[in-house]
Tab-separated table of C-alpha atoms and ligand atoms in Angstrom:
chain	number	residue	atom	x	y	z
A	1	MET	CA	99.148	77.887	114.795
A	2	ARG	CA	96.202	79.843	113.368
A	3	PRO	CA	94.317	77.667	110.878
A	4	LYS	CA	94.240	78.957	107.333
A	5	SER	CA	90.741	79.960	106.286
A	6	PRO	CA	89.467	78.157	103.204
A	7	LEU	CA	88.842	81.619	101.740
A	8	ASP	CA	92.421	82.870	102.097
A	9	PHE	CA	95.388	83.190	99.754
A	10	ASP	CA	99.055	83.637	100.531
A	11	ALA	CA	100.438	87.173	100.429
A	12	GLU	CA	102.124	86.815	97.043
A	13	THR	CA	98.945	85.521	95.412
A	14	MET	CA	96.916	88.317	97.000
A	15	ARG	CA	99.318	90.886	95.593
A	16	HIS	CA	99.281	89.311	92.171
A	17	MET	CA	95.470	89.231	92.083
A	18	GLY	CA	95.299	92.875	93.146
A	19	TYR	CA	97.874	93.990	90.565
A	20	ARG	CA	95.945	92.166	87.836
A	21	VAL	CA	92.826	94.102	88.777
A	22	VAL	CA	94.662	97.441	88.862
A	23	ASP	CA	96.302	96.703	85.496
A	24	THR	CA	92.920	95.795	84.063
A	25	LEU	CA	91.380	99.012	85.342
A	26	VAL	CA	94.172	101.274	84.133
A	27	ASP	CA	94.071	99.621	80.726
A	28	TYR	CA	90.286	100.133	80.623
A	29	TRP	CA	90.626	103.807	81.559
A	30	GLN	CA	93.268	104.379	78.895
A	31	ARG	CA	91.273	102.712	76.138
A	32	LEU	CA	87.796	103.893	77.109
A	33	PRO	CA	87.384	106.698	74.527
A	34	GLU	CA	88.172	104.223	71.730
A	35	LEU	CA	86.038	101.409	73.117
A	36	PRO	CA	82.492	100.987	71.821
A	37	LEU	CA	79.857	102.262	74.187
A	38	GLY	CA	78.651	98.746	74.912
A	39	LYS	CA	75.394	97.069	74.145
A	40	ARG	CA	72.025	95.928	75.411
A	41	PRO	CA	71.629	92.248	74.536
A	42	SER	CA	68.301	90.466	74.808
A	43	PRO	CA	67.803	88.397	77.979
A	44	GLU	CA	67.554	85.301	75.734
A	45	ALA	CA	70.942	86.014	74.189
A	46	LEU	CA	72.608	86.725	77.497
A	47	ALA	CA	71.188	83.974	79.698
A	48	PRO	CA	73.078	81.079	78.058
A	49	LEU	CA	76.358	82.968	78.417
A	50	LEU	CA	76.037	83.615	82.113
A	51	SER	CA	73.659	81.100	83.689
A	52	GLU	CA	75.314	78.321	85.636
A	53	PRO	CA	74.760	76.352	88.819
A	54	THR	CA	76.601	77.358	92.006
A	55	PRO	CA	80.283	76.683	91.383
A	56	GLN	CA	81.389	73.677	93.433
A	57	THR	CA	85.069	73.554	92.585
A	58	PRO	CA	87.625	76.360	92.635
A	59	GLN	CA	88.773	78.045	89.433
A	60	PRO	CA	91.846	80.231	88.969
A	61	PHE	CA	91.103	83.897	89.740
A	62	GLU	CA	92.512	84.743	86.309
A	63	ALA	CA	89.816	82.636	84.654
A	64	VAL	CA	87.097	84.303	86.717
A	65	LEU	CA	88.458	87.737	85.880
A	66	ASN	CA	88.508	86.816	82.214
A	67	ALA	CA	84.927	85.571	82.395
A	68	PHE	CA	83.953	89.002	83.713
A	69	LEU	CA	85.971	90.826	81.047
A	70	GLN	CA	84.803	88.688	78.151
A	71	THR	CA	81.197	87.998	79.034
A	72	VAL	CA	79.925	90.662	81.406
A	73	LEU	CA	81.757	93.816	80.374
A	74	PRO	CA	80.825	93.730	76.670
A	75	ASN	CA	77.188	93.358	77.641
A	76	ILE	CA	76.817	96.569	79.569
A	77	VAL	CA	76.588	100.143	78.366
A	78	LYS	CA	79.507	102.107	79.760
A	79	VAL	CA	78.033	105.012	81.697
A	80	ASP	CA	81.539	106.413	82.181
A	81	HIS	CA	82.212	106.536	78.419
A	82	PRO	CA	82.955	110.067	77.165
A	83	ARG	CA	80.184	109.814	74.568
A	84	TYR	CA	77.578	108.570	77.021
A	85	PHE	CA	75.349	111.658	77.267
A	86	ALA	CA	72.197	109.796	78.342
A	87	PHE	CA	70.324	110.065	81.662
A	88	VAL	CA	72.993	111.214	84.132
A	89	PRO	CA	76.445	110.055	83.028
A	90	ALA	CA	78.692	108.555	85.685
A	91	PRO	CA	82.287	109.431	84.878
A	92	ASN	CA	84.508	108.085	87.569
A	93	ASP	CA	87.296	109.490	89.685
A	94	TYR	CA	90.257	107.174	90.105
A	95	VAL	CA	91.022	108.355	93.639
A	96	GLY	CA	87.441	107.528	94.573
A	97	VAL	CA	87.839	104.086	93.048
A	98	LEU	CA	90.917	103.399	95.134
A	99	ALA	CA	89.200	104.751	98.238
A	100	ASP	CA	86.327	102.329	97.681
A	101	PHE	CA	88.884	99.530	97.348
A	102	LEU	CA	90.465	100.534	100.653
A	103	ALA	CA	87.142	100.930	102.436
A	104	ALA	CA	85.944	97.539	101.193
A	105	GLY	CA	89.333	95.959	101.795
A	106	MET	CA	89.253	96.891	105.476
A	107	ASN	CA	85.474	96.608	105.683
A	108	ILE	CA	85.301	99.790	107.700
A	109	PHE	CA	82.052	100.143	109.645
A	110	VAL	CA	80.651	103.648	110.059
A	111	GLY	CA	77.476	102.884	112.025
A	112	THR	CA	78.642	103.730	115.531
A	113	TRP	CA	81.267	105.899	117.184
A	114	MET	CA	82.201	102.956	119.394
A	115	VAL	CA	83.849	101.048	116.560
A	116	GLY	CA	83.969	103.615	113.768
A	117	ALA	CA	85.130	106.867	115.381
A	118	GLY	CA	87.811	107.836	112.856
A	119	ALA	CA	85.620	107.060	109.882
A	120	THR	CA	82.646	108.824	111.465
A	121	GLN	CA	84.795	111.903	111.977
A	122	VAL	CA	85.877	111.849	108.324
A	123	GLU	CA	82.230	111.621	107.288
A	124	ARG	CA	81.392	114.552	109.564
A	125	VAL	CA	84.228	116.559	108.029
A	126	VAL	CA	83.178	115.848	104.438
A	127	VAL	CA	79.553	116.671	105.219
A	128	ARG	CA	80.780	119.924	106.822
A	129	TRP	CA	82.674	120.781	103.631
A	130	LEU	CA	79.474	120.289	101.647
A	131	CYS	CA	77.461	122.324	104.162
A	132	ASP	CA	80.023	125.132	103.866
A	133	TRP	CA	79.756	125.115	100.075
A	134	PHE	CA	76.006	125.616	100.448
A	135	GLY	CA	76.322	128.224	103.194
A	136	MET	CA	74.473	126.061	105.722
A	137	PRO	CA	74.714	127.053	109.408
A	138	GLU	CA	76.754	125.228	112.086
A	139	SER	CA	73.623	123.340	113.199
A	140	ALA	CA	73.517	121.608	109.818
A	141	GLY	CA	74.721	118.071	109.336
A	142	GLY	CA	74.043	114.954	107.433
A	143	LEU	CA	75.244	111.583	106.357
A	144	PHE	CA	76.257	109.558	103.358
A	145	VAL	CA	73.680	107.202	101.899
A	146	SER	CA	73.487	105.032	98.808
A	147	GLY	CA	72.440	107.764	96.378
A	148	GLY	CA	70.029	110.545	95.541
A	149	SER	CA	66.872	108.494	96.037
A	150	MET	CA	67.916	107.512	99.538
A	151	ALA	CA	69.126	111.038	100.346
A	152	ASN	CA	65.701	112.427	99.450
A	153	LEU	CA	63.961	109.729	101.485
A	154	VAL	CA	66.083	110.406	104.557
A	155	CYS	CA	65.542	114.185	104.385
A	156	LEU	CA	61.807	113.841	103.811
A	157	ALA	CA	61.518	111.456	106.764
A	158	ALA	CA	62.901	114.272	108.929
A	159	ALA	CA	60.340	116.661	107.415
A	160	ARG	CA	57.464	114.276	108.090
A	161	GLN	CA	58.615	113.686	111.666
A	162	ARG	CA	58.666	117.412	112.355
A	163	TYR	CA	54.877	117.699	111.811
A	164	PRO	CA	52.906	115.330	114.057
A	165	ASP	CA	49.782	115.489	111.849
A	166	ALA	CA	51.674	114.974	108.599
A	167	LEU	CA	50.394	111.466	108.001
A	168	THR	CA	46.751	112.140	108.644
A	169	ARG	CA	46.163	115.528	106.999
A	170	GLY	CA	49.530	116.710	105.715
A	171	ARG	CA	50.021	117.912	102.166
A	172	VAL	CA	53.277	118.334	100.250
A	173	TYR	CA	54.027	120.309	97.087
A	174	TYR	CA	56.370	119.960	94.153
A	175	SER	CA	56.433	120.482	90.412
A	176	ASP	CA	55.804	117.877	87.739
A	177	GLN	CA	59.523	118.118	86.861
A	178	THR	CA	60.477	116.495	90.157
A	179	HIS	CA	62.301	113.153	90.102
A	180	SER	CA	60.109	110.119	90.725
A	181	CYS	CA	62.150	109.168	93.787
A	182	VAL	CA	60.404	112.004	95.653
A	183	ALA	CA	56.934	110.534	95.022
A	184	ARG	CA	58.349	107.139	95.966
A	185	ALA	CA	59.820	108.558	99.170
A	186	TRP	CA	56.461	109.988	100.198
A	187	ARG	CA	54.827	106.656	99.409
A	188	ILE	CA	57.341	104.806	101.580
A	189	LEU	CA	56.830	107.389	104.301
A	190	GLY	CA	53.111	106.630	104.323
A	191	LEU	CA	51.574	109.601	102.536
A	192	ARG	CA	48.541	108.887	100.380
A	193	GLU	CA	48.274	109.952	96.711
A	194	GLU	CA	45.862	112.766	97.577
A	195	GLN	CA	48.425	114.225	99.962
A	196	LEU	CA	50.864	114.847	97.102
A	197	CYS	CA	50.185	118.071	95.235
A	198	VAL	CA	52.048	118.055	91.924
A	199	LEU	CA	51.981	121.432	90.188
A	200	PRO	CA	52.530	121.802	86.424
A	201	ALA	CA	55.839	123.612	85.914
A	202	ASN	CA	56.022	127.009	84.206
A	203	GLU	CA	57.683	127.775	80.856
A	204	GLN	CA	61.121	127.614	82.500
A	205	PHE	CA	60.318	124.191	83.963
A	206	GLN	CA	60.188	125.709	87.449
A	207	ILE	CA	57.550	125.376	90.136
A	208	PRO	CA	54.902	128.116	89.596
A	209	LEU	CA	55.090	130.327	92.675
A	210	GLU	CA	51.705	132.011	92.517
A	211	ALA	CA	49.870	128.773	91.875
A	212	LEU	CA	51.794	127.196	94.757
A	213	SER	CA	50.885	129.837	97.283
A	214	ALA	CA	47.246	129.904	96.121
A	215	GLN	CA	47.118	126.109	96.462
A	216	ILE	CA	48.536	126.248	99.987
A	217	GLU	CA	45.906	128.776	100.958
A	218	ARG	CA	43.081	126.703	99.434
A	219	ASP	CA	44.361	123.560	101.123
A	220	ARG	CA	44.464	125.213	104.531
A	221	ALA	CA	40.911	126.422	104.061
A	222	GLU	CA	39.894	122.831	103.306
A	223	GLY	CA	41.514	121.518	106.500
A	224	TRP	CA	44.740	120.162	105.060
A	225	LEU	CA	48.068	120.730	106.813
A	226	PRO	CA	50.510	121.976	104.173
A	227	PHE	CA	53.909	120.974	105.595
A	228	CYS	CA	56.567	120.579	102.932
A	229	VAL	CA	57.671	121.980	99.587
A	230	VAL	CA	60.155	119.931	97.582
A	231	ALA	CA	62.136	122.192	95.295
A	232	ASN	CA	64.405	121.148	92.467
A	233	ALA	CA	68.036	122.177	92.533
A	234	GLY	CA	68.574	120.921	88.993
A	235	THR	CA	65.891	118.765	87.389
A	236	THR	CA	66.799	115.573	85.577
A	237	ASN	CA	64.917	116.691	82.469
A	238	THR	CA	66.389	120.113	81.827
A	239	GLY	CA	68.603	121.115	84.780
A	240	ALA	CA	66.007	123.706	85.864
A	241	VAL	CA	66.374	125.119	89.359
A	242	ASP	CA	63.309	126.285	91.257
A	243	PRO	CA	63.428	129.823	92.720
A	244	LEU	CA	64.899	128.846	96.074
A	245	ASN	CA	64.883	132.308	97.689
A	246	ALA	CA	61.256	132.939	96.851
A	247	LEU	CA	60.345	129.450	98.043
A	248	ALA	CA	62.244	130.019	101.274
A	249	ASP	CA	60.287	133.266	101.823
A	250	LEU	CA	57.017	131.454	101.241
A	251	CYS	CA	57.910	128.476	103.439
A	252	GLU	CA	59.129	130.732	106.248
A	253	GLN	CA	55.919	132.694	106.127
A	254	GLU	CA	53.751	129.572	105.994
A	255	GLY	CA	55.772	127.465	108.443
A	256	LEU	CA	56.591	124.789	105.840
A	257	TRP	CA	59.685	122.622	105.546
A	258	LEU	CA	61.655	123.475	102.401
A	259	HIS	CA	63.580	120.559	100.961
A	260	ALA	CA	65.487	120.569	97.676
A	261	ASP	CA	66.447	117.658	95.531
A	262	GLY	CA	69.964	118.627	94.523
A	263	ALA	CA	70.935	115.099	93.524
A	264	TYR	CA	71.649	116.277	90.027
A	265	GLY	CA	72.529	119.938	90.358
A	266	ALA	CA	73.552	120.995	93.863
A	267	ALA	CA	77.252	120.285	93.361
A	268	ALA	CA	77.268	122.947	90.639
A	269	ILE	CA	77.491	125.446	93.506
A	270	LEU	CA	81.235	125.222	92.838
A	271	THR	CA	80.755	126.914	89.441
A	272	GLU	CA	79.691	130.439	88.459
A	273	GLU	CA	76.567	129.241	86.644
A	274	GLY	CA	75.639	127.046	89.599
A	275	LYS	CA	76.124	129.877	92.116
A	276	GLN	CA	73.808	132.097	90.101
A	277	ARG	CA	71.118	129.504	89.644
A	278	LEU	CA	71.254	128.054	93.159
A	279	GLN	CA	70.822	131.342	94.998
A	280	GLY	CA	68.957	130.768	98.252
A	281	ILE	CA	70.254	127.223	98.714
A	282	HIS	CA	71.610	128.244	102.145
A	283	ARG	CA	68.046	128.727	103.356
A	284	LEU	CA	66.825	125.160	102.848
A	285	ASP	CA	65.698	122.926	105.691
A	286	SER	CA	67.167	119.949	103.889
A	287	LEU	CA	69.023	119.081	100.733
A	288	ALA	CA	69.749	115.853	98.882
A	289	VAL	CA	73.168	115.796	97.219
A	290	ASP	CA	74.639	113.008	95.138
A	291	PRO	CA	78.441	112.889	94.964
A	292	HIS	CA	78.213	109.895	92.633
A	293	LYS	CA	76.798	112.237	90.013
A	294	TRP	CA	78.448	115.582	89.603
A	295	LEU	CA	81.304	115.035	92.012
A	296	TYR	CA	82.379	112.082	89.883
A	297	GLN	CA	82.562	109.528	92.687
A	298	PRO	CA	81.924	105.840	92.082
A	299	MET	CA	78.445	104.633	92.958
A	300	MET	CA	77.072	104.478	95.657
A	301	ALA	CA	77.421	107.876	97.294
A	302	GLY	CA	74.528	110.172	98.082
A	303	CYS	CA	74.375	112.648	100.926
A	304	ALA	CA	71.400	113.812	102.994
A	305	ILE	CA	71.909	117.242	104.550
A	306	VAL	CA	69.560	118.711	107.127
A	307	ARG	CA	69.731	122.258	108.440
A	308	ASP	CA	69.162	121.042	111.992
A	309	PHE	CA	71.087	117.761	112.147
A	310	GLU	CA	69.229	116.632	115.275
A	311	ARG	CA	65.996	116.409	113.273
A	312	LEU	CA	67.419	113.280	111.654
A	313	ARG	CA	68.034	111.700	115.037
A	314	GLU	CA	64.455	112.455	116.062
A	315	ALA	CA	63.253	110.743	112.896
A	316	PHE	CA	65.441	107.651	113.011
A	317	ARG	CA	66.873	106.771	116.404
A	318	ILE	CA	65.824	103.516	118.049
A	319	LEU	CA	68.034	101.878	120.673
A	320	PRO	CA	67.795	98.097	120.976
A	321	PRO	CA	69.509	96.262	123.875
A	322	TYR	CA	72.100	94.651	121.618
A	323	LEU	CA	73.428	98.118	120.773
A	324	GLN	CA	73.444	99.421	124.333
A	325	ASP	CA	77.226	99.209	124.610
A	326	LYS	CA	77.599	102.066	122.164
A	327	GLU	CA	75.932	104.325	124.738
A	328	GLN	CA	78.548	103.615	127.405
A	329	GLY	CA	81.892	105.322	127.984
A	330	VAL	CA	83.255	107.773	125.439
A	331	GLN	CA	80.405	109.205	123.415
A	332	GLY	CA	80.392	110.479	119.854
A	333	ILE	CA	77.957	110.635	116.974
A	334	ASP	CA	76.429	107.268	116.031
A	335	LEU	CA	75.519	107.771	112.394
A	336	CYS	CA	73.219	104.742	112.498
A	337	ASP	CA	70.897	106.921	114.598
A	338	TYR	CA	70.565	109.482	111.809
A	339	GLY	CA	69.421	107.374	108.880
A	340	VAL	CA	68.072	104.051	107.648
A	341	GLU	CA	71.163	101.860	107.785
A	342	LEU	CA	72.969	100.308	110.720
A	343	SER	CA	75.753	98.648	108.769
A	344	ARG	CA	77.175	101.582	106.890
A	345	ASN	CA	80.228	101.328	104.698
A	346	PHE	CA	82.768	104.124	104.449
A	347	ARG	CA	81.255	106.071	101.554
A	348	ALA	CA	82.642	109.401	102.665
A	349	LEU	CA	86.203	108.170	102.269
A	350	LYS	CA	86.074	108.508	98.496
A	351	LEU	CA	85.088	112.147	98.520
A	352	TRP	CA	87.506	112.884	101.360
A	353	MET	CA	90.441	111.332	99.534
A	354	ALA	CA	89.388	112.763	96.170
A	355	LEU	CA	89.021	116.339	97.418
A	356	LYS	CA	92.324	116.128	99.284
A	357	THR	CA	94.189	114.567	96.371
A	358	HIS	CA	92.862	116.783	93.577
A	359	GLY	CA	91.912	119.913	95.539
A	360	VAL	CA	88.535	121.506	95.011
A	361	GLU	CA	89.787	123.647	92.092
A	362	ALA	CA	90.166	120.537	89.949
A	363	PHE	CA	86.507	119.709	90.560
A	364	ARG	CA	85.489	123.274	89.779
A	365	SER	CA	87.301	123.299	86.480
A	366	ALA	CA	86.020	119.838	85.493
A	367	MET	CA	82.501	121.081	86.159
A	368	GLU	CA	83.050	124.325	84.262
A	369	TRP	CA	84.109	122.156	81.311
A	370	ASN	CA	80.897	120.148	81.623
A	371	LEU	CA	78.869	123.360	81.508
A	372	HIS	CA	80.861	124.547	78.500
A	373	LEU	CA	80.179	121.293	76.640
A	374	ALA	CA	76.431	121.734	77.099
A	375	ARG	CA	76.738	125.158	75.454
A	376	VAL	CA	78.731	123.571	72.633
A	377	ALA	CA	75.926	121.019	72.213
A	378	GLU	CA	73.343	123.801	72.202
A	379	GLN	CA	75.218	125.669	69.457
A	380	ALA	CA	75.600	122.489	67.422
A	381	ILE	CA	71.848	121.818	67.631
A	382	ARG	CA	70.976	125.411	66.760
A	383	SER	CA	73.120	125.248	63.638
A	384	LEU	CA	71.225	122.289	62.137
A	385	PRO	CA	68.028	122.597	60.099
A	386	HIS	CA	64.850	120.994	61.535
A	387	TRP	CA	66.242	120.633	65.046
A	388	ARG	CA	64.381	122.612	67.679
A	389	LEU	CA	65.873	123.567	70.992
A	390	LEU	CA	63.418	122.812	73.822
A	391	SER	CA	65.606	123.920	76.693
A	392	PRO	CA	68.907	125.799	76.367
A	393	ALA	CA	72.087	124.577	78.068
A	394	THR	CA	71.249	124.643	81.769
A	395	MET	CA	73.461	123.058	84.397
A	396	GLY	CA	75.022	120.742	81.818
A	397	ILE	CA	71.777	119.627	80.139
A	398	VAL	CA	70.385	120.614	76.779
A	399	ALA	CA	67.030	119.362	75.428
A	400	PHE	CA	65.932	119.369	71.806
A	401	ARG	CA	64.053	117.467	69.156
A	402	TYR	CA	64.051	116.770	65.430
A	403	GLU	CA	61.013	118.316	63.849
A	404	PRO	CA	61.034	118.332	60.050
A	405	PRO	CA	58.032	120.083	58.464
A	406	GLU	CA	56.928	116.855	56.713
A	407	LEU	CA	56.092	115.128	60.007
A	408	ASN	CA	53.241	115.836	62.385
A	409	ALA	CA	53.886	116.069	66.137
A	410	GLU	CA	53.115	112.390	66.826
A	411	GLN	CA	55.362	111.226	64.015
A	412	ALA	CA	58.122	113.485	65.296
A	413	ASP	CA	57.641	111.973	68.770
A	414	ALA	CA	58.064	108.476	67.388
A	415	LEU	CA	61.058	109.464	65.279
A	416	ASN	CA	62.878	111.084	68.188
A	417	ARG	CA	62.321	108.049	70.365
A	418	ALA	CA	63.575	105.818	67.583
A	419	LEU	CA	66.797	107.822	67.546
A	420	VAL	CA	67.692	106.607	71.035
A	421	ASP	CA	67.400	103.009	69.904
A	422	ALA	CA	69.396	103.743	66.769
A	423	MET	CA	72.193	105.273	68.846
A	424	LEU	CA	72.162	102.342	71.237
A	425	ASN	CA	72.378	99.819	68.415
A	426	ASP	CA	75.177	101.755	66.785
A	427	GLY	CA	77.229	101.943	69.995
A	428	PHE	CA	79.052	105.155	69.121
A	429	ALA	CA	77.291	107.532	71.526
A	430	LEU	CA	74.091	107.726	73.529
A	431	VAL	CA	71.523	110.368	74.424
A	432	SER	CA	68.223	109.680	76.180
A	433	SER	CA	64.673	110.891	75.697
A	434	THR	CA	62.030	112.348	77.957
A	435	ARG	CA	58.720	114.214	77.651
A	436	LEU	CA	58.655	118.004	77.766
A	437	ARG	CA	55.419	119.957	77.423
A	438	GLY	CA	53.723	116.784	76.300
A	439	ARG	CA	56.167	115.972	73.481
A	440	THR	CA	59.154	113.673	73.150
A	441	ALA	CA	62.445	115.451	73.736
A	442	LEU	CA	66.011	114.275	73.467
A	443	ARG	CA	68.431	115.411	76.100
A	444	MET	CA	72.178	115.493	76.254
A	445	CYS	CA	73.787	115.618	79.658
A	446	THR	CA	77.430	116.598	79.355
A	447	LEU	CA	78.718	115.607	82.784
A	448	ASN	CA	81.805	113.719	81.685
A	449	PRO	CA	84.936	115.843	82.156
A	450	ARG	CA	86.790	113.571	79.716
A	451	ALA	CA	84.318	114.296	76.917
A	452	THR	CA	85.687	116.619	74.251
A	453	GLU	CA	84.080	119.181	71.992
A	454	ALA	CA	84.737	116.698	69.181
A	455	ASP	CA	82.731	114.046	71.088
A	456	VAL	CA	79.803	116.453	71.355
A	457	HIS	CA	79.953	117.476	67.687
A	458	ALA	CA	80.302	113.887	66.480
A	459	THR	CA	77.316	112.821	68.603
A	460	VAL	CA	75.079	115.608	67.313
A	461	GLN	CA	76.181	114.870	63.766
A	462	ARG	CA	75.423	111.176	64.193
A	463	LEU	CA	71.980	112.055	65.588
A	464	ASP	CA	71.306	114.245	62.580
A	465	GLU	CA	72.343	111.496	60.167
A	466	TYR	CA	70.079	108.972	61.880
A	467	ALA	CA	67.219	111.468	61.997
A	468	ARG	CA	67.385	112.077	58.256
A	469	GLN	CA	67.671	108.350	57.535
A	470	LYS	CA	64.778	107.408	59.830
A	471	GLN	CA	62.595	110.170	58.467
A	472	ARG	CA	62.275	108.156	55.262
A	473	ASP	CA	60.451	105.428	57.222
A	474	PHE	CA	57.615	107.782	58.124
B	501	PLP	C1	67.239	115.177	90.245
B	501	PLP	C2	67.477	113.754	90.649
B	501	PLP	N1	67.024	113.319	91.839
B	501	PLP	C3	67.206	112.053	92.258
B	501	PLP	C4	67.860	111.143	91.472
B	501	PLP	C5	68.026	109.732	91.971
B	501	PLP	O1	69.355	109.556	92.368
B	501	PLP	P1	69.973	108.080	92.521
B	501	PLP	O2	69.913	107.499	91.147
B	501	PLP	O3	71.355	108.347	92.988
B	501	PLP	O4	69.149	107.344	93.487
B	501	PLP	C6	68.332	111.533	90.223
B	501	PLP	C7	69.002	110.577	89.343
B	501	PLP	O5	69.276	110.834	88.208
B	501	PLP	C8	68.150	112.880	89.801
B	501	PLP	O6	68.586	113.308	88.619
């Protein structure tokens, strides 16, 4: 008889445990709009509640689940809450959640064709769907990674590999609105600070084309090798999209690799606004996409897409002897050769199951609603005295600030930052702040398809109340 593992349960207990988790989740989903947003406790307050030595004796699963529900859950801010408008909200798709459960439950490995053929094929299919949305050619391909940061890193590694002198005298270009993960990627890839050319964005928060091409020319004259432009397909700050067609013209002419960080905005290609703004996206050499953002999938799910899929293999493939068996017999794509990870979980399953279950139209209309809510937020801001719009609703983001005539610019900066803390302490809704044109800005990102117009109005109203209250402290 097979010995029972000390980690196993009988079938009935397994079922019961699973049902408890599903019931807990469904209950959470139903109650979420009424639940407080959550809180940020101090480390000192939280440590005594959760610190303990390694458990030596078993406890009932129910007790462990309750410990999570009672101690952990209240001490996080719910990024899937309909009034969480901060950073990039992460509303979740239930099909994706179940797909993650399945993928984890069977621990499906998608590193090699030898043991993961079916899953690899699904990943190839989902990546093809994405490539089709963006109008990428047949040569294009990609793979799922942990998120947008990793997707950018993987794509930029392919760019660096393409230019043999990139490390010694290469230079890369992007605007100051670019996400920090791009600078980090170049650092990891071995580029020095002076090889990164960060251009101040124009009034529309886009990369300035004339300055870019003049800089490339100057750099060449000085002996640099300009080799890559990183465009934004939706900045985190304002949703701005760089002029992709014009950049593609320039990069074609100059022989540069054109990458775009579409972690935030690329999925908006499904919508009318997105199609307009993302014109030229089909011409990119590579694109980072992030289905755990605007395609509503549970973390972690990013996707690195490269116009010539084989470029990834050139950048990443190494074959050690202990993997030689994968090269024998029936051959297929080994996704471990195209990116950083060997052990790869089945991240594509969630988007595959979600798109099949809902159909793409459901995603389109959820995203159109998100874009509509940003316009609602913009109107609400415009209608209030002393609030200044800094960036109109763009790809689901609107940026603004409270600027009463009594306060100077520095005081207004401090007041606007204080509003984020006030909202967090209150727990009703959350927006986040950033810096735009040297001043503090608040931004609302309306990516949650379960958010209502009433949620948006109530959040703006609450911000206004706090602003007027706080103003008295200055
Ligand atoms: C434009 C952009 N790029 C990259 C990232 C990083 O993505 P991730 O958090 O999935 O690593 C973000 C995250 O907000 C983003 O908005």
